[in-house]
């Protein structure tokens, strides 16, 4: 036997990496995520959920991470279509992930709802960060 049965039939339909360095980039990321969600056949509610999550994570990359990138991946796992987004920056990182995920916790001027909101709006959420090295947040939404 080779491969993981859970991912054996996963196929990557399309992928692209976009910069997240300016406010304009955040707008472009929102538009791109919307367009990909439409192309995957997502309904309006699912489109809005992943666009909103993407917007929060892109703003974090910009504000806290000092800029970075997002990789978009259109997937088909054999049953469902999915959109996976991976936000990455090489900023200061997050020292306490549990605290950062708490509703209302912010080291800036925000409401502290971005990360927790993005998690609630997604079917998959993974946050990895090493202080001094940067932050990576992966979300996926399936239909
Ligand atoms: N990419 C990142 N790099 C470094 N720290 C981050 C990053 N993303 C989030 N954080 C930290 O996690 C905290 C919580 O993030 P979250 O997005 O939930 O709230 P916020 O950005 O402070 O406010 P809001 O998103 O509601 O405007 C931030 O205040 C910041 O300290
Ligand atoms: Mg935020």
PDB file of N, CA and C in Angstrom, residues 33-123:
ATOM      1  N   UNK A  33     -10.149  35.377  -4.369  1.00  0.00           N
ATOM      2  CA  UNK A  33     -10.773  34.294  -3.604  1.00  0.00           C
ATOM      3  C   UNK A  33     -12.244  34.160  -4.009  1.00  0.00           C
ATOM      4  N   UNK A  34     -12.924  35.289  -4.163  1.00  0.00           N
ATOM      5  CA  UNK A  34     -14.327  35.273  -4.612  1.00  0.00           C
ATOM      6  C   UNK A  34     -14.433  34.574  -5.976  1.00  0.00           C
ATOM      7  N   UNK A  35     -13.566  34.965  -6.921  1.00  0.00           N
ATOM      8  CA  UNK A  35     -13.608  34.412  -8.276  1.00  0.00           C
ATOM      9  C   UNK A  35     -13.362  32.895  -8.270  1.00  0.00           C
ATOM     10  N   UNK A  36     -12.403  32.454  -7.467  1.00  0.00           N
ATOM     11  CA  UNK A  36     -12.106  31.021  -7.391  1.00  0.00           C
ATOM     12  C   UNK A  36     -13.270  30.260  -6.762  1.00  0.00           C
ATOM     13  N   UNK A  37     -13.881  30.854  -5.741  1.00  0.00           N
ATOM     14  CA  UNK A  37     -15.020  30.200  -5.071  1.00  0.00           C
ATOM     15  C   UNK A  37     -16.183  30.057  -6.047  1.00  0.00           C
ATOM     16  N   UNK A  38     -16.420  31.106  -6.846  1.00  0.00           N
ATOM     17  CA  UNK A  38     -17.478  31.059  -7.861  1.00  0.00           C
ATOM     18  C   UNK A  38     -17.174  29.946  -8.866  1.00  0.00           C
ATOM     19  N   UNK A  39     -15.921  29.907  -9.315  1.00  0.00           N
ATOM     20  CA  UNK A  39     -15.503  28.918 -10.315  1.00  0.00           C
ATOM     21  C   UNK A  39     -15.661  27.491  -9.786  1.00  0.00           C
ATOM     22  N   UNK A  40     -15.471  27.323  -8.469  1.00  0.00           N
ATOM     23  CA  UNK A  40     -15.619  25.990  -7.862  1.00  0.00           C
ATOM     24  C   UNK A  40     -17.091  25.638  -7.622  1.00  0.00           C
ATOM     25  N   UNK A  41     -17.988  26.588  -7.888  1.00  0.00           N
ATOM     26  CA  UNK A  41     -19.411  26.319  -7.721  1.00  0.00           C
ATOM     27  C   UNK A  41     -19.934  26.597  -6.324  1.00  0.00           C
ATOM     28  N   UNK A  42     -19.164  27.321  -5.504  1.00  0.00           N
ATOM     29  CA  UNK A  42     -19.627  27.668  -4.154  1.00  0.00           C
ATOM     30  C   UNK A  42     -20.846  28.582  -4.249  1.00  0.00           C
ATOM     31  N   UNK A  43     -21.790  28.393  -3.341  1.00  0.00           N
ATOM     32  CA  UNK A  43     -22.939  29.283  -3.240  1.00  0.00           C
ATOM     33  C   UNK A  43     -22.536  30.593  -2.592  1.00  0.00           C
ATOM     34  N   UNK A  44     -23.450  31.541  -2.596  1.00  0.00           N
ATOM     35  CA  UNK A  44     -23.139  32.887  -2.098  1.00  0.00           C
ATOM     36  C   UNK A  44     -22.679  32.879  -0.636  1.00  0.00           C
ATOM     37  N   UNK A  45     -23.312  32.054   0.185  1.00  0.00           N
ATOM     38  CA  UNK A  45     -22.959  32.006   1.611  1.00  0.00           C
ATOM     39  C   UNK A  45     -21.529  31.485   1.794  1.00  0.00           C
ATOM     40  N   UNK A  46     -21.207  30.403   1.099  1.00  0.00           N
ATOM     41  CA  UNK A  46     -19.846  29.845   1.192  1.00  0.00           C
ATOM     42  C   UNK A  46     -18.808  30.801   0.615  1.00  0.00           C
ATOM     43  N   UNK A  47     -19.162  31.464  -0.466  1.00  0.00           N
ATOM     44  CA  UNK A  47     -18.246  32.463  -1.052  1.00  0.00           C
ATOM     45  C   UNK A  47     -17.925  33.532  -0.020  1.00  0.00           C
ATOM     46  N   UNK A  48     -18.973  34.049   0.605  1.00  0.00           N
ATOM     47  CA  UNK A  48     -18.798  35.158   1.548  1.00  0.00           C
ATOM     48  C   UNK A  48     -17.998  34.715   2.768  1.00  0.00           C
ATOM     49  N   UNK A  49     -18.232  33.483   3.216  1.00  0.00           N
ATOM     50  CA  UNK A  49     -17.481  32.976   4.369  1.00  0.00           C
ATOM     51  C   UNK A  49     -15.989  32.927   4.077  1.00  0.00           C
ATOM     52  N   UNK A  50     -15.614  32.364   2.950  1.00  0.00           N
ATOM     53  CA  UNK A  50     -14.171  32.229   2.697  1.00  0.00           C
ATOM     54  C   UNK A  50     -13.544  33.574   2.331  1.00  0.00           C
ATOM     55  N   UNK A  51     -14.301  34.441   1.679  1.00  0.00           N
ATOM     56  CA  UNK A  51     -13.773  35.790   1.367  1.00  0.00           C
ATOM     57  C   UNK A  51     -13.547  36.566   2.665  1.00  0.00           C
ATOM     58  N   UNK A  52     -14.482  36.471   3.605  1.00  0.00           N
ATOM     59  CA  UNK A  52     -14.349  37.185   4.879  1.00  0.00           C
ATOM     60  C   UNK A  52     -13.155  36.654   5.670  1.00  0.00           C
ATOM     61  N   UNK A  53     -13.023  35.331   5.716  1.00  0.00           N
ATOM     62  CA  UNK A  53     -11.889  34.724   6.420  1.00  0.00           C
ATOM     63  C   UNK A  53     -10.577  35.168   5.767  1.00  0.00           C
ATOM     64  N   UNK A  54     -10.542  35.141   4.452  1.00  0.00           N
ATOM     65  CA  UNK A  54      -9.327  35.527   3.714  1.00  0.00           C
ATOM     66  C   UNK A  54      -8.961  36.973   3.992  1.00  0.00           C
ATOM     67  N   UNK A  55      -9.971  37.816   4.060  1.00  0.00           N
ATOM     68  CA  UNK A  55      -9.749  39.233   4.303  1.00  0.00           C
ATOM     69  C   UNK A  55      -9.103  39.452   5.671  1.00  0.00           C
ATOM     70  N   UNK A  56      -9.601  38.768   6.688  1.00  0.00           N
ATOM     71  CA  UNK A  56      -9.035  38.878   8.041  1.00  0.00           C
ATOM     72  C   UNK A  56      -7.588  38.414   8.077  1.00  0.00           C
ATOM     73  N   UNK A  57      -7.321  37.273   7.441  1.00  0.00           N
ATOM     74  CA  UNK A  57      -5.965  36.720   7.487  1.00  0.00           C
ATOM     75  C   UNK A  57      -4.995  37.568   6.680  1.00  0.00           C
ATOM     76  N   UNK A  58      -5.470  38.117   5.565  1.00  0.00           N
ATOM     77  CA  UNK A  58      -4.620  38.994   4.742  1.00  0.00           C
ATOM     78  C   UNK A  58      -4.277  40.260   5.523  1.00  0.00           C
ATOM     79  N   UNK A  59      -5.277  40.810   6.232  1.00  0.00           N
ATOM     80  CA  UNK A  59      -5.020  42.013   7.032  1.00  0.00           C
ATOM     81  C   UNK A  59      -4.008  41.728   8.140  1.00  0.00           C
ATOM     82  N   UNK A  60      -4.082  40.563   8.744  1.00  0.00           N
ATOM     83  CA  UNK A  60      -3.096  40.194   9.768  1.00  0.00           C
ATOM     84  C   UNK A  60      -1.685  40.112   9.179  1.00  0.00           C
ATOM     85  N   UNK A  61      -1.577  39.507   7.995  1.00  0.00           N
ATOM     86  CA  UNK A  61      -0.272  39.401   7.326  1.00  0.00           C
ATOM     87  C   UNK A  61       0.316  40.789   7.122  1.00  0.00           C
ATOM     88  N   UNK A  62      -0.543  41.700   6.701  1.00  0.00           N
ATOM     89  CA  UNK A  62      -0.112  43.071   6.428  1.00  0.00           C
ATOM     90  C   UNK A  62       0.255  43.811   7.716  1.00  0.00           C
ATOM     91  N   UNK A  63      -0.661  43.782   8.698  1.00  0.00           N
ATOM     92  CA  UNK A  63      -0.503  44.598   9.911  1.00  0.00           C
ATOM     93  C   UNK A  63       0.581  44.041  10.835  1.00  0.00           C
ATOM     94  N   UNK A  64       0.521  42.726  11.087  1.00  0.00           N
ATOM     95  CA  UNK A  64       1.427  42.138  12.082  1.00  0.00           C
ATOM     96  C   UNK A  64       2.642  41.457  11.454  1.00  0.00           C
ATOM     97  N   UNK A  65       2.443  40.919  10.259  1.00  0.00           N
ATOM     98  CA  UNK A  65       3.518  40.129   9.637  1.00  0.00           C
ATOM     99  C   UNK A  65       4.447  40.959   8.769  1.00  0.00           C
ATOM    100  N   UNK A  66       4.062  42.229   8.538  1.00  0.00           N
ATOM    101  CA  UNK A  66       4.902  43.070   7.686  1.00  0.00           C
ATOM    102  C   UNK A  66       4.846  42.686   6.220  1.00  0.00           C
ATOM    103  N   UNK A  67       3.782  41.999   5.836  1.00  0.00           N
ATOM    104  CA  UNK A  67       3.616  41.588   4.433  1.00  0.00           C
ATOM    105  C   UNK A  67       4.010  40.142   4.238  1.00  0.00           C
ATOM    106  N   UNK A  68       3.487  39.548   3.190  1.00  0.00           N
ATOM    107  CA  UNK A  68       3.774  38.137   2.915  1.00  0.00           C
ATOM    108  C   UNK A  68       3.062  37.690   1.661  1.00  0.00           C
ATOM    109  N   UNK A  69       2.608  36.451   1.688  1.00  0.00           N
ATOM    110  CA  UNK A  69       1.978  35.879   0.491  1.00  0.00           C
ATOM    111  C   UNK A  69       0.765  35.039   0.880  1.00  0.00           C
ATOM    112  N   UNK A  70      -0.058  34.772  -0.122  1.00  0.00           N
ATOM    113  CA  UNK A  70      -1.119  33.782   0.039  1.00  0.00           C
ATOM    114  C   UNK A  70      -1.060  32.816  -1.142  1.00  0.00           C
ATOM    115  N   UNK A  71      -1.136  31.541  -0.834  1.00  0.00           N
ATOM    116  CA  UNK A  71      -1.231  30.526  -1.891  1.00  0.00           C
ATOM    117  C   UNK A  71      -2.677  30.050  -1.961  1.00  0.00           C
ATOM    118  N   UNK A  72      -3.247  30.090  -3.135  1.00  0.00           N
ATOM    119  CA  UNK A  72      -4.610  29.584  -3.346  1.00  0.00           C
ATOM    120  C   UNK A  72      -4.509  28.217  -4.009  1.00  0.00           C
ATOM    121  N   UNK A  73      -5.310  27.271  -3.535  1.00  0.00           N
ATOM    122  CA  UNK A  73      -5.341  25.946  -4.145  1.00  0.00           C
ATOM    123  C   UNK A  73      -6.786  25.502  -4.324  1.00  0.00           C
ATOM    124  N   UNK A  74      -7.159  25.239  -5.557  1.00  0.00           N
ATOM    125  CA  UNK A  74      -8.477  24.675  -5.851  1.00  0.00           C
ATOM    126  C   UNK A  74      -8.312  23.158  -5.869  1.00  0.00           C
ATOM    127  N   UNK A  75      -9.105  22.477  -5.036  1.00  0.00           N
ATOM    128  CA  UNK A  75      -8.909  21.043  -4.827  1.00  0.00           C
ATOM    129  C   UNK A  75     -10.170  20.249  -5.136  1.00  0.00           C
ATOM    130  N   UNK A  76      -9.940  18.973  -5.445  1.00  0.00           N
ATOM    131  CA  UNK A  76     -11.050  18.037  -5.542  1.00  0.00           C
ATOM    132  C   UNK A  76     -10.617  16.771  -4.816  1.00  0.00           C
ATOM    133  N   UNK A  77     -11.341  16.408  -3.768  1.00  0.00           N
ATOM    134  CA  UNK A  77     -10.928  15.228  -2.987  1.00  0.00           C
ATOM    135  C   UNK A  77     -11.644  13.966  -3.451  1.00  0.00           C
ATOM    136  N   UNK A  78     -12.280  14.029  -4.590  1.00  0.00           N
ATOM    137  CA  UNK A  78     -12.991  12.868  -5.115  1.00  0.00           C
ATOM    138  C   UNK A  78     -14.481  12.950  -4.824  1.00  0.00           C
ATOM    139  N   UNK A  79     -14.821  13.655  -3.740  1.00  0.00           N
ATOM    140  CA  UNK A  79     -16.216  13.821  -3.324  1.00  0.00           C
ATOM    141  C   UNK A  79     -16.657  15.274  -3.446  1.00  0.00           C
ATOM    142  N   UNK A  80     -15.748  16.150  -3.023  1.00  0.00           N
ATOM    143  CA  UNK A  80     -16.099  17.572  -2.908  1.00  0.00           C
ATOM    144  C   UNK A  80     -15.020  18.452  -3.526  1.00  0.00           C
ATOM    145  N   UNK A  81     -15.444  19.665  -3.847  1.00  0.00           N
ATOM    146  CA  UNK A  81     -14.491  20.674  -4.299  1.00  0.00           C
ATOM    147  C   UNK A  81     -14.104  21.503  -3.084  1.00  0.00           C
ATOM    148  N   UNK A  82     -12.871  21.941  -3.047  1.00  0.00           N
ATOM    149  CA  UNK A  82     -12.418  22.742  -1.916  1.00  0.00           C
ATOM    150  C   UNK A  82     -11.515  23.882  -2.337  1.00  0.00           C
ATOM    151  N   UNK A  83     -11.488  24.874  -1.500  1.00  0.00           N
ATOM    152  CA  UNK A  83     -10.580  25.997  -1.705  1.00  0.00           C
ATOM    153  C   UNK A  83      -9.712  26.113  -0.460  1.00  0.00           C
ATOM    154  N   UNK A  84      -8.406  25.947  -0.656  1.00  0.00           N
ATOM    155  CA  UNK A  84      -7.465  26.047   0.456  1.00  0.00           C
ATOM    156  C   UNK A  84      -6.614  27.299   0.265  1.00  0.00           C
ATOM    157  N   UNK A  85      -6.455  28.040   1.344  1.00  0.00           N
ATOM    158  CA  UNK A  85      -5.674  29.281   1.310  1.00  0.00           C
ATOM    159  C   UNK A  85      -4.602  29.202   2.376  1.00  0.00           C
ATOM    160  N   UNK A  86      -3.362  29.487   1.999  1.00  0.00           N
ATOM    161  CA  UNK A  86      -2.262  29.456   2.960  1.00  0.00           C
ATOM    162  C   UNK A  86      -1.575  30.814   2.985  1.00  0.00           C
ATOM    163  N   UNK A  87      -1.735  31.492   4.111  1.00  0.00           N
ATOM    164  CA  UNK A  87      -1.158  32.815   4.316  1.00  0.00           C
ATOM    165  C   UNK A  87       0.169  32.647   5.044  1.00  0.00           C
ATOM    166  N   UNK A  88       1.192  33.311   4.527  1.00  0.00           N
ATOM    167  CA  UNK A  88       2.519  33.154   5.127  1.00  0.00           C
ATOM    168  C   UNK A  88       3.242  34.493   5.215  1.00  0.00           C
ATOM    169  N   UNK A  89       3.876  34.718   6.346  1.00  0.00           N
ATOM    170  CA  UNK A  89       4.729  35.899   6.465  1.00  0.00           C
ATOM    171  C   UNK A  89       5.969  35.546   7.272  1.00  0.00           C
ATOM    172  N   UNK A  90       6.957  36.393   7.175  1.00  0.00           N
ATOM    173  CA  UNK A  90       8.203  36.195   7.939  1.00  0.00           C
ATOM    174  C   UNK A  90       8.377  37.310   8.959  1.00  0.00           C
ATOM    175  N   UNK A  91       7.257  37.675   9.568  1.00  0.00           N
ATOM    176  CA  UNK A  91       7.245  38.701  10.610  1.00  0.00           C
ATOM    177  C   UNK A  91       7.667  38.132  11.954  1.00  0.00           C
ATOM    178  N   UNK A  92       7.280  38.777  13.032  1.00  0.00           N
ATOM    179  CA  UNK A  92       7.735  38.404  14.378  1.00  0.00           C
ATOM    180  C   UNK A  92       7.149  37.090  14.904  1.00  0.00           C
ATOM    181  N   UNK A  93       6.090  36.603  14.256  1.00  0.00           N
ATOM    182  CA  UNK A  93       5.459  35.386  14.750  1.00  0.00           C
ATOM    183  C   UNK A  93       4.549  35.657  15.938  1.00  0.00           C
ATOM    184  N   UNK A  94       3.933  34.599  16.441  1.00  0.00           N
ATOM    185  CA  UNK A  94       2.996  34.699  17.565  1.00  0.00           C
ATOM    186  C   UNK A  94       3.526  33.808  18.686  1.00  0.00           C
ATOM    187  N   UNK A  95       3.786  34.408  19.850  1.00  0.00           N
ATOM    188  CA  UNK A  95       4.409  33.608  20.917  1.00  0.00           C
ATOM    189  C   UNK A  95       3.395  32.736  21.647  1.00  0.00           C
ATOM    190  N   UNK A  96       2.147  33.243  21.782  1.00  0.00           N
ATOM    191  CA  UNK A  96       1.132  32.447  22.479  1.00  0.00           C
ATOM    192  C   UNK A  96      -0.068  32.228  21.556  1.00  0.00           C
ATOM    193  N   UNK A  97      -0.084  31.065  20.918  1.00  0.00           N
ATOM    194  CA  UNK A  97      -1.112  30.784  19.900  1.00  0.00           C
ATOM    195  C   UNK A  97      -2.501  30.695  20.522  1.00  0.00           C
ATOM    196  N   UNK A  98      -2.569  30.100  21.709  1.00  0.00           N
ATOM    197  CA  UNK A  98      -3.853  29.922  22.387  1.00  0.00           C
ATOM    198  C   UNK A  98      -4.500  31.275  22.680  1.00  0.00           C
ATOM    199  N   UNK A  99      -3.666  32.195  23.157  1.00  0.00           N
ATOM    200  CA  UNK A  99      -4.137  33.545  23.475  1.00  0.00           C
ATOM    201  C   UNK A  99      -4.569  34.271  22.195  1.00  0.00           C
ATOM    202  N   UNK A 100      -3.765  34.137  21.146  1.00  0.00           N
ATOM    203  CA  UNK A 100      -4.064  34.816  19.874  1.00  0.00           C
ATOM    204  C   UNK A 100      -5.401  34.353  19.298  1.00  0.00           C
ATOM    205  N   UNK A 101      -5.761  33.089  19.589  1.00  0.00           N
ATOM    206  CA  UNK A 101      -7.014  32.531  19.065  1.00  0.00           C
ATOM    207  C   UNK A 101      -8.242  32.963  19.871  1.00  0.00           C
ATOM    208  N   UNK A 102      -8.006  33.556  21.032  1.00  0.00           N
ATOM    209  CA  UNK A 102      -9.127  33.948  21.902  1.00  0.00           C
ATOM    210  C   UNK A 102      -9.904  35.136  21.335  1.00  0.00           C
ATOM    211  N   UNK A 103     -11.227  35.045  21.359  1.00  0.00           N
ATOM    212  CA  UNK A 103     -12.075  36.171  20.973  1.00  0.00           C
ATOM    213  C   UNK A 103     -11.737  37.371  21.842  1.00  0.00           C
ATOM    214  N   UNK A 104     -11.466  38.498  21.220  1.00  0.00           N
ATOM    215  CA  UNK A 104     -11.235  39.715  21.985  1.00  0.00           C
ATOM    216  C   UNK A 104      -9.785  39.995  22.317  1.00  0.00           C
ATOM    217  N   UNK A 105      -8.880  39.052  22.026  1.00  0.00           N
ATOM    218  CA  UNK A 105      -7.467  39.302  22.317  1.00  0.00           C
ATOM    219  C   UNK A 105      -6.803  39.985  21.127  1.00  0.00           C
ATOM    220  N   UNK A 106      -6.233  41.147  21.363  1.00  0.00           N
ATOM    221  CA  UNK A 106      -5.506  41.857  20.306  1.00  0.00           C
ATOM    222  C   UNK A 106      -4.317  42.573  20.900  1.00  0.00           C
ATOM    223  N   UNK A 107      -3.178  42.489  20.207  1.00  0.00           N
ATOM    224  CA  UNK A 107      -2.026  43.282  20.638  1.00  0.00           C
ATOM    225  C   UNK A 107      -2.018  44.618  19.899  1.00  0.00           C
ATOM    226  N   UNK A 108      -2.978  44.776  18.979  1.00  0.00           N
ATOM    227  CA  UNK A 108      -3.079  46.017  18.221  1.00  0.00           C
ATOM    228  C   UNK A 108      -4.333  46.773  18.591  1.00  0.00           C
ATOM    229  N   UNK A 109      -4.916  47.408  17.602  1.00  0.00           N
ATOM    230  CA  UNK A 109      -6.107  48.215  17.844  1.00  0.00           C
ATOM    231  C   UNK A 109      -7.364  47.507  17.341  1.00  0.00           C
ATOM    232  N   UNK A 110      -7.228  46.238  16.950  1.00  0.00           N
ATOM    233  CA  UNK A 110      -8.368  45.504  16.408  1.00  0.00           C
ATOM    234  C   UNK A 110      -9.289  44.991  17.504  1.00  0.00           C
ATOM    235  N   UNK A 111     -10.340  44.303  17.073  1.00  0.00           N
ATOM    236  CA  UNK A 111     -11.300  43.729  18.022  1.00  0.00           C
ATOM    237  C   UNK A 111     -10.841  42.360  18.520  1.00  0.00           C
ATOM    238  N   UNK A 112      -9.802  41.842  17.902  1.00  0.00           N
ATOM    239  CA  UNK A 112      -9.323  40.523  18.308  1.00  0.00           C
ATOM    240  C   UNK A 112     -10.251  39.406  17.887  1.00  0.00           C
ATOM    241  N   UNK A 113     -10.866  39.589  16.729  1.00  0.00           N
ATOM    242  CA  UNK A 113     -11.829  38.596  16.237  1.00  0.00           C
ATOM    243  C   UNK A 113     -11.407  37.969  14.914  1.00  0.00           C
ATOM    244  N   UNK A 114     -10.254  38.410  14.393  1.00  0.00           N
ATOM    245  CA  UNK A 114      -9.842  37.958  13.056  1.00  0.00           C
ATOM    246  C   UNK A 114      -9.539  36.470  12.978  1.00  0.00           C
ATOM    247  N   UNK A 115      -8.639  35.999  13.832  1.00  0.00           N
ATOM    248  CA  UNK A 115      -8.231  34.588  13.777  1.00  0.00           C
ATOM    249  C   UNK A 115      -9.380  33.663  14.164  1.00  0.00           C
ATOM    250  N   UNK A 116     -10.040  33.991  15.273  1.00  0.00           N
ATOM    251  CA  UNK A 116     -11.139  33.129  15.729  1.00  0.00           C
ATOM    252  C   UNK A 116     -12.279  33.140  14.707  1.00  0.00           C
ATOM    253  N   UNK A 117     -12.534  34.315  14.111  1.00  0.00           N
ATOM    254  CA  UNK A 117     -13.573  34.409  13.089  1.00  0.00           C
ATOM    255  C   UNK A 117     -13.227  33.587  11.864  1.00  0.00           C
ATOM    256  N   UNK A 118     -11.967  33.681  11.429  1.00  0.00           N
ATOM    257  CA  UNK A 118     -11.534  32.920  10.250  1.00  0.00           C
ATOM    258  C   UNK A 118     -11.689  31.421  10.497  1.00  0.00           C
ATOM    259  N   UNK A 119     -11.407  30.999  11.737  1.00  0.00           N
ATOM    260  CA  UNK A 119     -11.564  29.571  12.075  1.00  0.00           C
ATOM    261  C   UNK A 119     -13.032  29.148  11.993  1.00  0.00           C
ATOM    262  N   UNK A 120     -13.916  29.986  12.551  1.00  0.00           N
ATOM    263  CA  UNK A 120     -15.346  29.650  12.532  1.00  0.00           C
ATOM    264  C   UNK A 120     -15.911  29.607  11.121  1.00  0.00           C
ATOM    265  N   UNK A 121     -15.335  30.418  10.225  1.00  0.00           N
ATOM    266  CA  UNK A 121     -15.857  30.509   8.861  1.00  0.00           C
ATOM    267  C   UNK A 121     -15.300  29.415   7.943  1.00  0.00           C
ATOM    268  N   UNK A 122     -14.382  28.608   8.467  1.00  0.00           N
ATOM    269  CA  UNK A 122     -13.709  27.611   7.638  1.00  0.00           C
ATOM    270  C   UNK A 122     -14.025  26.196   8.105  1.00  0.00           C
ATOM    271  N   UNK A 123     -13.816  25.229   7.233  1.00  0.00           N
ATOM    272  CA  UNK A 123     -13.970  23.826   7.611  1.00  0.00           C
ATOM    273  C   UNK A 123     -12.661  23.265   8.160  1.00  0.00           C
TER     274      UNK A 123
END
